[in-house]
mmCIF file of C-alpha atoms in Angstrom:
data_model
loop_
_atom_site.group_PDB
_atom_site.id
_atom_site.type_symbol
_atom_site.label_atom_id
_atom_site.label_comp_id
_atom_site.label_asym_id
_atom_site.label_seq_id
_atom_site.Cartn_x
_atom_site.Cartn_y
_atom_site.Cartn_z
ATOM 1 C CA MET A 1 -81.276 -59.445 27.012
ATOM 2 C CA THR A 2 -82.571 -62.053 29.901
ATOM 3 C CA PRO A 3 -86.271 -60.965 30.785
ATOM 4 C CA PRO A 4 -87.412 -60.444 34.427
ATOM 5 C CA LEU A 5 -87.548 -63.855 36.229
ATOM 6 C CA ILE A 6 -90.156 -64.990 38.880
ATOM 7 C CA SER A 7 -88.873 -67.887 40.857
ATOM 8 C CA LEU A 8 -91.458 -70.339 42.668
ATOM 9 C CA GLU A 9 -89.600 -72.772 44.775
ATOM 10 C CA GLU A 10 -87.579 -70.475 46.968
ATOM 11 C CA HIS A 11 -87.425 -71.416 50.522
ATOM 12 C CA TYR A 12 -87.451 -69.970 54.175
ATOM 13 C CA TYR A 13 -88.052 -71.361 57.841
ATOM 14 C CA SER A 14 -90.095 -69.347 60.457
ATOM 15 C CA LYS A 15 -88.746 -69.804 63.872
ATOM 16 C CA ALA A 16 -91.967 -71.755 64.580
ATOM 17 C CA ILE A 17 -91.314 -74.432 61.931
ATOM 18 C CA PHE A 18 -87.533 -74.329 62.439
ATOM 19 C CA ASP A 19 -87.690 -75.057 66.202
ATOM 20 C CA SER A 20 -90.059 -77.859 65.450
ATOM 21 C CA LEU A 21 -87.630 -79.636 63.297
ATOM 22 C CA GLY A 22 -85.522 -81.229 65.798
ATOM 23 C CA ASP A 23 -82.068 -81.197 66.876
ATOM 24 C CA ARG A 24 -80.960 -84.046 64.104
ATOM 25 C CA PHE A 25 -82.270 -82.254 61.283
ATOM 26 C CA GLN A 26 -81.278 -78.631 62.429
ATOM 27 C CA GLY A 27 -77.912 -80.046 62.791
ATOM 28 C CA THR A 28 -77.869 -81.469 59.241
ATOM 29 C CA LEU A 29 -78.749 -78.026 57.890
ATOM 30 C CA HIS A 30 -76.070 -76.273 60.068
ATOM 31 C CA CYS A 31 -73.381 -78.579 58.208
ATOM 32 C CA VAL A 32 -73.787 -76.407 55.184
ATOM 33 C CA PRO A 33 -72.313 -73.259 55.945
ATOM 34 C CA GLY A 34 -74.201 -70.114 55.765
ATOM 35 C CA LEU A 35 -77.442 -72.231 54.594
ATOM 36 C CA VAL A 36 -79.525 -71.653 57.833
ATOM 37 C CA ASP A 37 -78.829 -67.870 57.915
ATOM 38 C CA GLN A 38 -80.098 -67.689 54.359
ATOM 39 C CA LEU A 39 -83.151 -69.782 55.144
ATOM 40 C CA ILE A 40 -84.448 -67.608 58.250
ATOM 41 C CA HIS A 41 -84.102 -64.388 56.683
ATOM 42 C CA VAL A 42 -86.261 -62.492 54.142
ATOM 43 C CA GLY A 43 -84.340 -59.385 53.817
ATOM 44 C CA ASP A 44 -81.438 -57.466 52.160
ATOM 45 C CA LYS A 45 -79.257 -60.265 51.670
ATOM 46 C CA ARG A 46 -81.966 -62.360 49.766
ATOM 47 C CA LEU A 47 -82.887 -59.216 47.719
ATOM 48 C CA THR A 48 -79.199 -58.651 46.603
ATOM 49 C CA SER A 49 -78.873 -61.984 45.535
ATOM 50 C CA MET A 50 -82.032 -61.529 43.463
ATOM 51 C CA ASP A 51 -81.046 -58.512 41.957
ATOM 52 C CA ASN A 52 -77.759 -59.995 40.843
ATOM 53 C CA SER A 53 -79.552 -62.646 38.921
ATOM 54 C CA ASN A 54 -82.491 -60.741 37.586
ATOM 55 C CA VAL A 55 -85.046 -62.365 39.893
ATOM 56 C CA SER A 56 -87.723 -59.738 40.231
ATOM 57 C CA LEU A 57 -90.309 -61.488 42.267
ATOM 58 C CA GLN A 58 -89.523 -64.487 44.702
ATOM 59 C CA ILE A 59 -92.612 -66.788 45.784
ATOM 60 C CA VAL A 60 -91.297 -67.857 49.322
ATOM 61 C CA SER A 61 -92.360 -70.931 50.996
ATOM 62 C CA HIS A 62 -91.176 -73.082 53.950
ATOM 63 C CA ALA A 63 -88.616 -75.725 53.099
ATOM 64 C CA PHE A 64 -89.429 -79.197 53.639
ATOM 65 C CA THR A 65 -90.459 -80.193 57.192
ATOM 66 C CA PRO A 66 -89.566 -84.071 57.812
ATOM 67 C CA GLY A 67 -92.696 -85.687 59.810
ATOM 68 C CA GLY A 68 -95.043 -82.870 59.089
ATOM 69 C CA PRO A 69 -95.766 -79.852 60.780
ATOM 70 C CA SER A 70 -98.469 -79.300 63.368
ATOM 71 C CA ALA A 71 -101.328 -77.058 62.642
ATOM 72 C CA VAL A 72 -100.378 -74.750 65.519
ATOM 73 C CA ASN A 73 -97.055 -74.263 64.050
ATOM 74 C CA CYS A 74 -98.277 -73.890 60.439
ATOM 75 C CA GLU A 75 -100.453 -71.088 61.571
ATOM 76 C CA LYS A 76 -97.487 -69.327 63.456
ATOM 77 C CA GLY A 77 -95.043 -70.171 60.481
ATOM 78 C CA ASN A 78 -97.397 -68.579 58.103
ATOM 79 C CA ASP A 79 -98.021 -65.622 60.249
ATOM 80 C CA GLU A 80 -94.176 -65.210 60.700
ATOM 81 C CA LEU A 81 -93.597 -65.305 56.909
ATOM 82 C CA ALA A 82 -96.152 -62.636 56.043
ATOM 83 C CA ALA A 83 -94.780 -60.549 58.727
ATOM 84 C CA ALA A 84 -91.186 -60.853 57.329
ATOM 85 C CA ILE A 85 -92.356 -60.102 53.655
ATOM 86 C CA ALA A 86 -94.280 -57.039 55.087
ATOM 87 C CA ALA A 87 -91.297 -55.719 56.887
ATOM 88 C CA SER A 88 -88.833 -56.379 54.052
ATOM 89 C CA THR A 89 -87.298 -53.488 52.348
ATOM 90 C CA TYR A 90 -89.653 -54.138 49.228
ATOM 91 C CA PRO A 91 -92.519 -56.245 50.049
ATOM 92 C CA SER A 92 -93.762 -56.249 46.491
ATOM 93 C CA ARG A 93 -90.757 -58.218 45.388
ATOM 94 C CA PHE A 94 -91.950 -61.343 47.454
ATOM 95 C CA ALA A 95 -95.201 -63.533 47.413
ATOM 96 C CA ALA A 96 -95.900 -66.747 49.483
ATOM 97 C CA PHE A 97 -97.108 -70.202 49.448
ATOM 98 C CA ALA A 98 -98.542 -71.418 52.596
ATOM 99 C CA VAL A 99 -97.181 -74.329 54.723
ATOM 100 C CA LEU A 100 -99.655 -76.544 55.900
ATOM 101 C CA PRO A 101 -100.206 -79.350 58.444
ATOM 102 C CA VAL A 102 -100.439 -82.284 55.771
ATOM 103 C CA GLY A 103 -101.346 -85.042 58.191
ATOM 104 C CA ASP A 104 -104.587 -83.306 58.958
ATOM 105 C CA PRO A 105 -106.408 -83.049 55.611
ATOM 106 C CA VAL A 106 -109.221 -80.885 57.161
ATOM 107 C CA GLY A 107 -106.860 -78.809 59.144
ATOM 108 C CA ALA A 108 -104.878 -78.214 55.810
ATOM 109 C CA ALA A 109 -107.859 -77.145 54.068
ATOM 110 C CA LEU A 110 -108.742 -74.536 56.900
ATOM 111 C CA GLU A 111 -105.146 -73.148 57.067
ATOM 112 C CA LEU A 112 -105.035 -72.842 53.105
ATOM 113 C CA GLY A 113 -108.390 -70.843 53.296
ATOM 114 C CA ARG A 114 -106.887 -68.605 55.937
ATOM 115 C CA CYS A 115 -103.624 -67.909 54.334
ATOM 116 C CA VAL A 116 -105.245 -67.080 50.913
ATOM 117 C CA SER A 117 -108.093 -65.054 52.409
ATOM 118 C CA GLU A 118 -106.527 -63.357 55.108
ATOM 119 C CA LEU A 119 -102.820 -63.123 54.366
ATOM 120 C CA GLY A 120 -102.934 -63.112 50.510
ATOM 121 C CA PHE A 121 -100.853 -66.054 49.911
ATOM 122 C CA VAL A 122 -100.996 -67.460 46.186
ATOM 123 C CA GLY A 123 -101.386 -70.967 47.193
ATOM 124 C CA ALA A 124 -99.452 -73.796 49.215
ATOM 125 C CA LEU A 125 -96.263 -75.487 48.819
ATOM 126 C CA ILE A 126 -96.504 -78.803 50.797
ATOM 127 C CA ASP A 127 -94.302 -81.779 51.718
ATOM 128 C CA ASN A 128 -95.066 -84.749 49.309
ATOM 129 C CA HIS A 129 -95.907 -87.088 52.180
ATOM 130 C CA ALA A 130 -96.947 -87.253 55.701
ATOM 131 C CA ASN A 131 -94.925 -89.944 57.349
ATOM 132 C CA GLY A 132 -94.905 -92.038 54.089
ATOM 133 C CA LYS A 133 -98.550 -91.668 53.287
ATOM 134 C CA HIS A 134 -99.408 -89.754 49.988
ATOM 135 C CA PHE A 135 -102.581 -87.655 49.679
ATOM 136 C CA ASP A 136 -104.663 -89.778 47.243
ATOM 137 C CA SER A 137 -107.350 -90.957 49.643
ATOM 138 C CA ALA A 138 -110.603 -89.681 49.758
ATOM 139 C CA ALA A 139 -109.853 -88.029 53.249
ATOM 140 C CA TYR A 140 -107.773 -85.406 51.164
ATOM 141 C CA ASP A 141 -110.676 -84.163 49.049
ATOM 142 C CA HIS A 142 -111.105 -81.354 51.605
ATOM 143 C CA LEU A 143 -107.759 -79.986 50.807
ATOM 144 C CA TRP A 144 -108.175 -80.291 47.012
ATOM 145 C CA ALA A 145 -111.758 -78.885 47.272
ATOM 146 C CA LYS A 146 -110.462 -75.920 49.040
ATOM 147 C CA ALA A 147 -107.726 -75.556 46.397
ATOM 148 C CA CYS A 148 -110.229 -75.386 43.749
ATOM 149 C CA GLU A 149 -112.710 -73.043 45.363
ATOM 150 C CA LEU A 150 -109.755 -70.626 45.907
ATOM 151 C CA ASP A 151 -108.412 -71.104 42.537
ATOM 152 C CA VAL A 152 -104.967 -71.578 43.766
ATOM 153 C CA PRO A 153 -102.363 -74.280 43.133
ATOM 154 C CA ILE A 154 -100.696 -76.581 45.399
ATOM 155 C CA TYR A 155 -97.116 -77.350 44.987
ATOM 156 C CA LEU A 156 -96.025 -80.754 45.775
ATOM 157 C CA HIS A 157 -92.459 -80.639 47.080
ATOM 158 C CA PRO A 158 -90.112 -83.507 47.689
ATOM 159 C CA THR A 159 -89.400 -84.389 51.519
ATOM 160 C CA LEU A 160 -86.985 -86.930 53.162
ATOM 161 C CA PRO A 161 -88.264 -90.405 53.268
ATOM 162 C CA SER A 162 -89.913 -91.850 56.113
ATOM 163 C CA ASP A 163 -88.038 -94.531 57.899
ATOM 164 C CA ARG A 164 -89.962 -97.190 56.068
ATOM 165 C CA MET A 165 -89.543 -95.639 52.857
ATOM 166 C CA ALA A 166 -85.525 -94.934 53.605
ATOM 167 C CA GLU A 167 -84.966 -98.886 53.843
ATOM 168 C CA SER A 168 -84.932 -99.524 50.039
ATOM 169 C CA TYR A 169 -82.062 -96.939 49.522
ATOM 170 C CA HIS A 170 -79.308 -98.660 51.817
ATOM 171 C CA GLY A 171 -76.461 -100.831 50.209
ATOM 172 C CA ASP A 172 -72.957 -101.499 50.505
ATOM 173 C CA PHE A 173 -71.911 -97.922 50.777
ATOM 174 C CA PRO A 174 -71.734 -95.234 53.486
ATOM 175 C CA ILE A 175 -74.886 -93.964 55.220
ATOM 176 C CA PRO A 176 -74.540 -90.482 53.486
ATOM 177 C CA VAL A 177 -74.842 -92.016 50.252
ATOM 178 C CA ALA A 178 -77.991 -93.847 51.215
ATOM 179 C CA LEU A 179 -79.391 -90.331 52.503
ATOM 180 C CA SER A 180 -78.833 -88.886 49.160
ATOM 181 C CA LEU A 181 -80.218 -91.701 47.082
ATOM 182 C CA GLY A 182 -83.272 -91.546 48.910
ATOM 183 C CA GLY A 183 -83.476 -87.555 49.001
ATOM 184 C CA PRO A 184 -82.184 -85.065 46.516
ATOM 185 C CA GLY A 185 -79.885 -87.591 44.757
ATOM 186 C CA TRP A 186 -82.721 -89.611 43.415
ATOM 187 C CA GLY A 187 -85.431 -90.771 45.716
ATOM 188 C CA TRP A 188 -87.613 -88.014 46.601
ATOM 189 C CA HIS A 189 -87.979 -86.937 42.932
ATOM 190 C CA GLY A 190 -89.381 -90.214 41.965
ATOM 191 C CA ASP A 191 -91.906 -90.287 44.941
ATOM 192 C CA VAL A 192 -93.350 -86.725 43.975
ATOM 193 C CA GLY A 193 -93.858 -88.510 40.395
ATOM 194 C CA LEU A 194 -95.456 -91.604 41.977
ATOM 195 C CA HIS A 195 -97.539 -89.352 43.990
ATOM 196 C CA VAL A 196 -99.025 -87.596 40.906
ATOM 197 C CA LEU A 197 -99.768 -90.789 39.244
ATOM 198 C CA LYS A 198 -101.337 -92.141 42.397
ATOM 199 C CA LEU A 199 -103.751 -89.076 42.271
ATOM 200 C CA PHE A 200 -104.419 -89.703 38.656
ATOM 201 C CA ALA A 201 -105.156 -93.353 39.312
ATOM 202 C CA ALA A 202 -107.274 -92.581 42.378
ATOM 203 C CA GLY A 203 -109.541 -90.323 40.312
ATOM 204 C CA VAL A 204 -108.463 -87.251 42.109
ATOM 205 C CA PHE A 205 -108.378 -85.193 38.835
ATOM 206 C CA ASP A 206 -111.925 -86.754 37.914
ATOM 207 C CA ARG A 207 -113.503 -85.406 41.067
ATOM 208 C CA PHE A 208 -111.366 -82.212 40.886
ATOM 209 C CA PRO A 209 -111.205 -81.319 37.088
ATOM 210 C CA LYS A 210 -109.883 -77.802 37.831
ATOM 211 C CA LEU A 211 -107.220 -78.687 40.322
ATOM 212 C CA LYS A 212 -104.014 -77.160 39.892
ATOM 213 C CA ILE A 213 -100.712 -79.059 40.895
ATOM 214 C CA ILE A 214 -97.310 -77.745 40.553
ATOM 215 C CA ILE A 215 -94.241 -80.044 40.678
ATOM 216 C CA GLY A 216 -90.615 -78.942 40.288
ATOM 217 C CA HIS A 217 -87.222 -80.321 39.295
ATOM 218 C CA MET A 218 -88.168 -80.542 35.634
ATOM 219 C CA GLY A 219 -91.364 -82.587 36.227
ATOM 220 C CA GLU A 220 -90.017 -84.837 39.019
ATOM 221 C CA MET A 221 -88.828 -87.521 36.229
ATOM 222 C CA LEU A 222 -92.462 -87.775 34.748
ATOM 223 C CA PRO A 223 -91.901 -86.267 31.366
ATOM 224 C CA PHE A 224 -89.456 -88.945 30.259
ATOM 225 C CA MET A 225 -91.700 -91.848 31.368
ATOM 226 C CA LEU A 226 -95.025 -90.184 30.382
ATOM 227 C CA GLU A 227 -95.838 -91.936 27.231
ATOM 228 C CA ARG A 228 -94.941 -95.164 29.016
ATOM 229 C CA CYS A 229 -97.136 -94.388 31.928
ATOM 230 C CA HIS A 230 -100.010 -93.466 29.752
ATOM 231 C CA GLU A 231 -99.744 -96.960 27.992
ATOM 232 C CA MET A 232 -99.773 -98.651 31.207
ATOM 233 C CA SER A 233 -102.744 -96.746 32.516
ATOM 234 C CA THR A 234 -104.950 -97.676 29.493
ATOM 235 C CA ALA A 235 -103.878 -101.166 28.302
ATOM 236 C CA PHE A 236 -101.606 -103.158 30.447
ATOM 237 C CA ALA A 237 -103.392 -105.559 32.950
ATOM 238 C CA GLY A 238 -106.779 -103.702 32.579
ATOM 239 C CA GLY A 239 -105.345 -100.417 32.975
ATOM 240 C CA TRP A 240 -105.669 -98.005 36.062
ATOM 241 C CA GLY A 241 -109.503 -97.724 35.984
ATOM 242 C CA PRO A 242 -111.936 -95.922 33.814
ATOM 243 C CA ARG A 243 -110.770 -92.561 34.103
ATOM 244 C CA GLN A 244 -112.675 -89.532 32.601
ATOM 245 C CA ARG A 245 -109.662 -88.175 30.859
ATOM 246 C CA PRO A 246 -106.509 -89.748 29.837
ATOM 247 C CA LEU A 247 -102.953 -89.091 31.765
ATOM 248 C CA PRO A 248 -101.745 -86.997 28.848
ATOM 249 C CA GLN A 249 -104.765 -84.709 28.813
ATOM 250 C CA VAL A 250 -104.704 -84.322 32.756
ATOM 251 C CA TRP A 251 -100.870 -83.523 32.315
ATOM 252 C CA ASP A 252 -101.846 -80.812 29.724
ATOM 253 C CA GLU A 253 -104.646 -79.058 31.968
ATOM 254 C CA ASN A 254 -103.644 -79.990 35.705
ATOM 255 C CA ILE A 255 -100.111 -80.049 35.963
ATOM 256 C CA TRP A 256 -97.431 -77.351 35.892
ATOM 257 C CA ILE A 257 -93.751 -77.834 36.213
ATOM 258 C CA THR A 258 -90.750 -75.644 37.296
ATOM 259 C CA THR A 259 -87.248 -75.799 36.347
ATOM 260 C CA SER A 260 -85.872 -75.889 39.927
ATOM 261 C CA GLY A 261 -82.288 -76.921 40.596
ATOM 262 C CA VAL A 262 -81.858 -78.878 37.403
ATOM 263 C CA TRP A 263 -79.101 -76.908 35.480
ATOM 264 C CA GLY A 264 -79.186 -78.767 32.164
ATOM 265 C CA LEU A 265 -80.894 -78.257 28.699
ATOM 266 C CA ALA A 266 -81.102 -82.044 28.165
ATOM 267 C CA PRO A 267 -84.442 -82.443 30.356
ATOM 268 C CA LEU A 268 -86.082 -79.498 28.783
ATOM 269 C CA LYS A 269 -85.418 -80.889 25.535
ATOM 270 C CA CYS A 270 -87.514 -83.895 26.550
ATOM 271 C CA ILE A 271 -90.181 -81.721 28.365
ATOM 272 C CA LEU A 272 -90.745 -79.694 25.227
ATOM 273 C CA GLU A 273 -91.861 -82.881 23.348
ATOM 274 C CA ASN A 274 -94.776 -83.553 25.646
ATOM 275 C CA THR A 275 -95.401 -80.437 27.789
ATOM 276 C CA ARG A 276 -97.167 -77.339 26.922
ATOM 277 C CA VAL A 277 -94.785 -74.292 27.174
ATOM 278 C CA GLU A 278 -97.449 -72.422 28.992
ATOM 279 C CA HIS A 279 -97.192 -74.954 31.831
ATOM 280 C CA ILE A 280 -93.344 -74.455 32.450
ATOM 281 C CA MET A 281 -92.109 -71.870 34.836
ATOM 282 C CA TYR A 282 -88.629 -70.897 35.946
ATOM 283 C CA SER A 283 -87.461 -71.638 39.362
ATOM 284 C CA VAL A 284 -84.370 -71.838 41.406
ATOM 285 C CA ASP A 285 -84.755 -73.826 44.827
ATOM 286 C CA TYR A 286 -82.964 -71.201 46.683
ATOM 287 C CA PRO A 287 -80.829 -71.238 48.976
ATOM 288 C CA PHE A 288 -80.328 -75.223 48.263
ATOM 289 C CA THR A 289 -78.803 -73.885 45.041
ATOM 290 C CA SER A 290 -78.107 -70.402 43.931
ATOM 291 C CA ASN A 291 -79.868 -67.526 42.139
ATOM 292 C CA GLU A 292 -76.569 -67.158 40.090
ATOM 293 C CA LYS A 293 -76.723 -70.948 38.745
ATOM 294 C CA GLY A 294 -80.207 -70.126 37.824
ATOM 295 C CA ARG A 295 -79.379 -66.915 35.991
ATOM 296 C CA LYS A 296 -76.473 -68.697 34.134
ATOM 297 C CA TRP A 297 -78.722 -71.575 32.976
ATOM 298 C CA PHE A 298 -81.433 -69.346 31.796
ATOM 299 C CA GLU A 299 -78.789 -67.583 29.541
ATOM 300 C CA GLN A 300 -77.765 -70.891 28.133
ATOM 301 C CA LEU A 301 -81.457 -71.449 27.264
ATOM 302 C CA GLU A 302 -81.535 -68.047 25.593
ATOM 303 C CA GLN A 303 -78.680 -68.875 23.523
ATOM 304 C CA SER A 304 -79.960 -72.548 22.625
ATOM 305 C CA GLY A 305 -82.638 -71.561 20.403
ATOM 306 C CA LEU A 306 -84.966 -73.994 22.136
ATOM 307 C CA LEU A 307 -87.589 -71.533 22.834
ATOM 308 C CA THR A 308 -88.918 -68.195 20.857
ATOM 309 C CA ALA A 309 -88.381 -64.809 22.206
ATOM 310 C CA GLU A 310 -91.986 -65.022 23.454
ATOM 311 C CA GLN A 311 -91.857 -68.531 24.893
ATOM 312 C CA LEU A 312 -88.674 -67.166 26.868
ATOM 313 C CA GLU A 313 -90.766 -64.593 28.399
ATOM 314 C CA MET A 314 -93.552 -67.110 29.017
ATOM 315 C CA VAL A 315 -91.222 -69.421 31.060
ATOM 316 C CA ALA A 316 -89.482 -66.533 32.727
ATOM 317 C CA HIS A 317 -92.408 -64.746 34.151
ATOM 318 C CA GLY A 318 -95.507 -64.896 32.090
ATOM 319 C CA ASN A 319 -96.673 -68.359 33.093
ATOM 320 C CA ALA A 320 -96.223 -67.584 36.824
ATOM 321 C CA GLU A 321 -98.096 -64.265 36.491
ATOM 322 C CA LYS A 322 -101.098 -66.193 34.774
ATOM 323 C CA LEU A 323 -101.223 -69.015 36.976
ATOM 324 C CA LEU A 324 -100.565 -67.186 40.393
ATOM 325 C CA ARG A 325 -102.493 -63.988 39.505
ATOM 326 C CA VAL A 326 -99.431 -61.935 40.585
ATOM 327 C CA GLN A 327 -97.427 -59.013 38.748
ATOM 328 C CA LEU A 328 -93.974 -58.180 38.091
ATOM 329 C CA PRO A 329 -92.951 -55.382 40.561
ATOM 330 C CA SER A 330 -92.132 -51.912 39.362
ATOM 331 C CA PRO A 331 -88.420 -51.167 38.418
ATOM 332 C CA GLU A 332 -88.502 -48.884 41.529
ATOM 333 C CA SER A 333 -88.709 -51.975 43.597
ATOM 334 C CA LYS A 334 -85.101 -52.561 42.899
#
């Protein structure tokens, strides 16, 4: 029997954030029938989808915000999300990650503190870059320090490439193909993986050894390349500097990964070779993919024999409960 599931990469748009996206991006979202309606509501339709796929608790977060949201819109958006959860039929079925003004490290730290302390959020899910800028500079120590102080994770989530970044994905094919290659078809996953490596190379995990980073989509390509990256970081051309801990140790201690939106067992087989099962968590990426696809994938995982019954419980909900300090809701909440 499939255990109850906690899913961590499940999306929403508040009015404040959605209105700030601009007509072009809003139009892109509207091209997918029903997508916007699913994104802007935390209510019975979402709960029904969860119930039909054994999702007991959903950690809700704003979807990607190309260009980065302002501090004012983040505050409004987080307040809207908290209110939407409180007004839902079963508030205990939801928790929340904050959206942050990632272009402003100090403002991001302040908003993270407010959301955790005042709204009860369990961390933040943030865009992977701010107009092409990753967060490896010392300016972002404000954000990492606040996350460590609060003992909450930061989920690095893909976002569309900046105009400069997007240039390398164009080729002898239609523009929509380039958009896919730069986004969910390839590019934005590799960019999250690159970001994690840059944080390591810049000494962020040396300065903040207790920092907790979550990445989705089966580890954003890093598990497959982890051993080679480790070798390059220690040997080739002098390595990546004198780090206090090697990359595999940082991977073991500071990085958690989710299964979001990757419905195959082959990636997980690779992951289990170099990643602690205690750091693997189920996720869906709703509504960009469906809870039903996630449930079917988990059933395949159960039948595969890759994990013991105890490990299946850990991936399904136990690891998320421990990391986020949340609990499965009571059966009466369904």
